Short mmCIF file of C-alpha atoms in Angstrom, two decimals:
data_model
loop_
_atom_site.label_atom_id
_atom_site.label_comp_id
_atom_site.label_asym_id
_atom_site.label_seq_id
_atom_site.Cartn_x
_atom_site.Cartn_y
_atom_site.Cartn_z
CA MET H 9 91.63 151.35 135.86
CA GLN H 10 92.99 147.87 135.35
CA ALA H 11 91.47 145.05 137.44
CA SER H 12 93.86 143.43 139.89
CA ILE H 13 92.81 139.91 138.87
CA GLN H 14 92.27 138.58 135.39
CA PRO H 15 89.93 135.48 135.37
CA ASP H 16 89.24 132.92 132.67
CA PHE H 17 86.83 129.98 132.52
CA THR H 18 87.10 126.72 130.51
CA TRP H 19 84.53 123.94 130.18
CA SER H 20 85.87 120.38 129.82
CA ARG H 21 83.58 119.89 126.79
CA ASP H 22 82.28 122.21 124.10
CA HIS H 23 78.95 120.34 123.69
CA ILE H 24 76.54 118.43 125.83
CA PHE H 25 74.33 115.54 124.80
CA ALA H 26 70.81 116.77 125.26
CA SER H 27 69.12 113.45 125.90
CA GLY H 28 70.76 112.33 129.09
CA ALA H 29 72.44 113.46 132.33
CA GLN H 30 76.13 114.13 132.10
CA ASN H 31 79.01 115.43 134.16
CA ILE H 32 81.15 118.37 133.22
CA VAL H 33 84.01 120.21 134.73
CA LEU H 34 84.60 124.02 134.76
CA LEU H 35 88.16 125.08 135.20
CA VAL H 36 88.45 128.54 136.84
CA GLU H 37 91.80 130.31 136.66
CA TRP H 38 92.75 133.77 137.63
CA ARG H 39 96.00 135.75 137.27
CA GLY H 40 97.39 138.55 139.35
CA ALA H 41 97.67 141.56 137.14
CA PRO H 42 101.28 142.70 136.65
CA SER H 43 102.24 145.96 138.25
CA SER H 44 103.78 148.89 136.41
CA GLN H 45 107.10 148.13 138.13
CA GLN H 46 107.08 144.42 137.34
CA GLY H 47 109.55 144.80 134.58
CA ARG H 48 112.14 146.50 136.79
CA LYS H 49 111.77 144.32 139.88
CA LYS H 50 112.02 140.56 140.19
CA SER H 51 109.97 140.32 143.41
CA HIS H 52 106.21 139.76 143.12
CA LYS H 53 103.85 141.89 145.17
CA VAL H 54 100.29 141.19 146.24
CA ALA H 55 97.95 141.98 143.40
CA ALA H 56 94.70 141.28 145.33
CA ARG H 57 93.67 139.91 148.67
CA GLU H 58 90.52 138.50 150.30
CA ILE H 59 89.39 137.26 146.93
CA GLU H 60 86.00 135.71 146.76
CA LEU H 61 84.10 134.10 143.94
CA ARG H 62 80.33 133.93 144.08
CA LEU H 63 78.51 131.34 142.02
CA TRP H 64 74.87 130.97 140.93
CA VAL H 65 73.70 127.87 139.06
CA GLU H 66 70.69 127.40 136.85
CA PRO H 67 68.06 124.74 137.82
CA HIS H 68 69.24 122.17 135.30
CA ILE H 69 72.82 122.05 136.69
CA SER H 70 74.09 120.89 140.10
CA LEU H 71 77.48 121.32 141.70
CA THR H 72 78.74 117.97 142.85
CA ARG H 73 82.41 118.34 143.73
CA LEU H 74 85.13 120.95 144.27
CA HIS H 75 88.86 120.71 143.60
CA GLY H 76 91.36 123.17 145.12
CA CYS H 77 88.81 125.20 147.06
CA ARG H 78 86.08 125.11 149.66
CA THR H 79 82.74 126.79 149.94
CA VAL H 80 81.21 128.76 152.79
CA PRO H 81 77.56 129.48 153.40
CA GLY H 82 76.20 132.21 151.15
CA ASP H 83 72.65 133.32 150.59
CA ASP H 84 69.82 130.93 149.59
CA ARG H 85 70.70 131.17 145.90
CA SER H 86 74.51 131.36 145.69
CA LEU H 87 77.65 129.63 146.77
CA LEU H 88 80.73 131.59 147.98
CA PHE H 89 84.35 130.49 147.52
CA PRO H 90 87.09 132.27 149.57
CA LEU H 91 90.26 132.22 147.52
CA GLY H 92 92.75 134.16 149.61
CA LYS H 93 95.31 136.38 147.87
CA ILE H 94 97.32 136.38 144.67
CA LEU H 95 100.67 137.83 143.66
CA THR H 96 101.34 139.80 140.50
CA GLY H 97 101.92 137.47 137.62
CA GLN H 98 100.82 134.43 139.55
CA ARG H 99 98.25 132.01 138.23
CA LYS H 100 95.82 129.99 140.38
CA TYR H 101 93.32 127.28 139.53
CA ILE H 102 90.22 125.56 140.96
CA ALA H 103 87.96 123.08 139.31
CA LEU H 104 84.14 122.68 139.79
CA GLU H 105 82.37 119.47 138.79
CA PHE H 106 78.68 119.68 137.77
CA THR H 107 75.93 117.17 136.94
CA LEU H 108 73.61 118.33 134.07
CA SER H 109 70.07 117.32 133.60
CA GLN H 110 68.39 116.70 130.23
CA ALA H 111 67.55 119.79 128.25
CA PRO H 112 66.35 120.70 124.71
CA ALA H 113 68.96 121.14 122.00
CA GLY H 114 70.40 124.74 121.82
CA LYS H 115 72.39 127.13 123.96
CA HIS H 116 71.45 127.38 127.62
CA ASP H 117 72.58 129.46 130.49
CA ALA H 118 74.57 127.40 133.02
CA VAL H 119 76.28 129.46 135.73
CA TRP H 120 76.73 133.07 136.74
CA LEU H 121 79.84 134.19 138.46
CA GLN H 122 81.14 137.42 140.13
CA TRP H 123 84.48 138.16 141.62
CA GLN H 124 85.16 140.39 144.59
CA TYR H 125 88.47 141.32 146.23
CA LYS H 126 90.35 143.99 148.10
CA GLN H 127 93.28 146.10 146.82
CA PRO H 128 96.66 145.27 148.32
CA TYR H 129 96.54 148.36 150.49
CA GLY H 130 93.50 149.89 152.06
CA GLU H 131 90.00 148.39 152.61
CA ARG H 132 88.39 149.26 149.33
CA ILE H 133 86.26 146.29 148.00
CA CYS H 134 86.35 145.94 144.24
CA GLU H 135 83.93 143.86 142.11
CA LEU H 136 84.26 142.60 138.58
CA PRO H 137 81.19 142.54 136.28
CA MET H 138 79.07 139.43 136.62
CA GLU H 139 79.85 136.83 133.99
CA LYS H 140 77.38 134.40 132.48
CA LEU H 141 78.60 131.06 131.13
CA SER H 142 76.46 129.00 128.80
CA LEU H 143 76.52 125.43 127.36
CA GLU H 144 75.55 124.13 123.96
CA TYR H 145 73.21 121.09 124.04
CA SER H 146 72.90 118.79 121.04
CA HIS H 147 71.04 115.62 120.02
CA HIS H 148 74.02 114.58 117.76
CA THR H 149 75.44 111.37 119.23
CA GLY H 150 78.90 112.39 118.07
CA VAL H 151 79.23 114.72 121.10
CA LEU H 152 79.32 111.56 123.25
CA GLN H 153 82.70 110.78 121.71
CA GLU H 154 84.06 114.26 122.35
CA SER H 155 87.25 114.18 124.45
CA CYS H 156 87.84 116.23 127.55
CA CYS H 157 89.76 119.49 126.96
CA PHE H 158 93.37 118.79 127.71
CA HIS H 159 93.90 122.12 129.50
CA VAL H 160 91.08 121.19 131.93
CA GLU H 161 92.14 117.55 132.27
CA LYS H 162 95.75 118.60 133.10
CA HIS H 163 94.94 121.05 135.77
CA LEU H 164 92.18 118.89 137.25
CA GLU H 165 94.75 116.02 137.70
CA ILE H 166 97.23 118.41 139.33
CA LEU H 167 94.52 119.73 141.74
CA ARG H 168 93.66 116.11 142.58
CA THR H 169 97.26 115.51 143.75
CA GLU H 170 96.69 117.31 147.06
CA GLU H 171 93.41 115.34 147.58
CA VAL H 172 95.28 112.07 146.97
CA LEU H 173 98.01 112.97 149.50
CA GLU H 174 95.37 113.83 152.10
CA GLY H 175 93.56 110.58 151.41
CA ALA H 176 96.83 108.69 151.76
CA GLU H 177 97.58 110.40 155.05
CA ARG H 178 94.17 109.35 156.37
CA LEU H 179 94.76 105.77 155.38
CA THR H 180 98.22 105.81 156.99
CA ARG H 181 96.75 107.06 160.25
CA MET H 182 94.28 104.15 160.11
CA GLY H 183 97.23 101.68 159.77
CA LYS H 184 96.58 101.00 156.07
CA GLN H 185 100.00 101.76 154.71
CA MET H 186 99.72 99.48 151.61
CA GLU H 187 96.44 101.09 150.62
CA ALA H 188 97.98 104.58 151.05
CA TRP H 189 100.97 103.55 148.99
CA GLU H 190 98.84 102.18 146.20
CA LEU H 191 96.60 105.30 146.16
CA VAL H 192 99.61 107.54 145.68
CA ARG H 193 101.19 105.15 143.14
CA ARG H 194 98.16 105.11 140.93
CA HIS H 195 97.90 108.84 140.78
CA ALA H 196 101.65 109.37 140.11
CA ASP H 197 101.42 106.83 137.33
CA LYS H 198 98.36 108.55 135.85
CA LEU H 199 100.20 111.90 135.86
CA LEU H 200 103.24 110.32 134.16
CA LEU H 201 101.26 108.57 131.55
CA LEU H 202 99.35 111.69 130.64
CA ALA H 203 102.71 113.53 130.44
CA VAL H 204 104.11 110.92 128.11
CA ARG H 205 100.94 111.10 125.94
CA THR H 206 101.03 114.83 125.59
CA GLY H 207 104.72 115.83 126.16
CA ASP H 208 103.67 118.17 128.97
CA ARG H 209 106.57 119.10 131.16
CA LEU H 210 104.56 120.39 134.04
CA LEU H 211 102.78 117.03 134.41
CA SER H 212 106.25 115.27 134.30
CA ARG H 213 107.47 117.44 137.05
CA GLU H 214 104.38 116.81 139.15
CA ALA H 215 104.70 113.14 138.71
CA GLU H 216 108.42 113.15 139.57
CA ASN H 217 107.67 115.25 142.72
CA LEU H 218 104.98 112.84 143.77
CA TYR H 219 107.25 109.79 143.29
CA ARG H 220 110.07 111.49 145.18
CA LYS H 221 107.80 112.66 148.04
CA SER H 222 106.33 109.22 148.52
CA GLU H 223 109.68 107.39 147.87
CA LEU H 224 108.16 105.50 144.91
CA GLU H 225 109.81 104.24 141.80
CA PRO H 226 108.38 105.73 138.51
CA LEU H 227 106.93 103.46 135.82
CA ILE H 228 109.71 101.79 133.79
CA PRO H 229 110.21 103.20 130.26
CA ASN H 230 109.21 99.92 128.56
CA LYS H 231 105.76 100.12 130.21
CA LEU H 232 105.43 103.64 129.02
CA ILE H 233 106.38 102.72 125.42
CA GLU H 234 103.96 99.88 125.57
CA TYR H 235 101.19 102.31 126.67
CA GLN H 236 101.99 104.69 123.85
CA ASN H 237 101.89 101.84 121.22
CA ILE H 238 98.45 100.66 122.47
CA ARG H 239 97.06 104.27 122.18
CA THR H 240 98.55 104.64 118.69
CA GLU H 241 96.89 101.43 117.54
CA CYS H 242 93.52 102.55 118.95
CA ILE H 243 93.75 105.83 117.21
#
């Protein structure tokens, strides 16, 4: 029987420098499995509801920040993330930031994860097999220059958009309109610059929506061209 959700996990980096503490991001994505009638009907039905993700971390890794989710008290050893429902064909994302302690070179277990959800109809609880994610530690200094995985960077910045808007709303309530404006402006500019660098259309749309929602003017094309030229010279 096909599972109602199809998860995937992506680390922001492939390797970790073994001789010092570092930060790393885990992008968690899950997709609602398509139904057998998906091809004949345009409407999307609920694939799974009351989705929960339980997380266990190894002693050398600490969870420091969440994006796109919240946690509720679990047992003494795990964290529990309630993730609501998902429709067939829909994709959802959260990002988890971790701090890593020093460790010997080699492959080390990092986190353990297990999904639980209910079928669209009825009260039956389903569980997916527990998954173990590992990280490769290395003493090679070249790993310090390793860039962040673009797939993770992209969705992390999109998830941060809601956090930025909430922060701007708090500043506005405090009477700090200029600080709120600047906070939104910086994030919209960051999304747009990343879109120009990569040609990603989703990032472009996110930036445009943020400018429009906040009644801001986007960066002028000359500034974007200047930014691209600087990056080309650096490369």
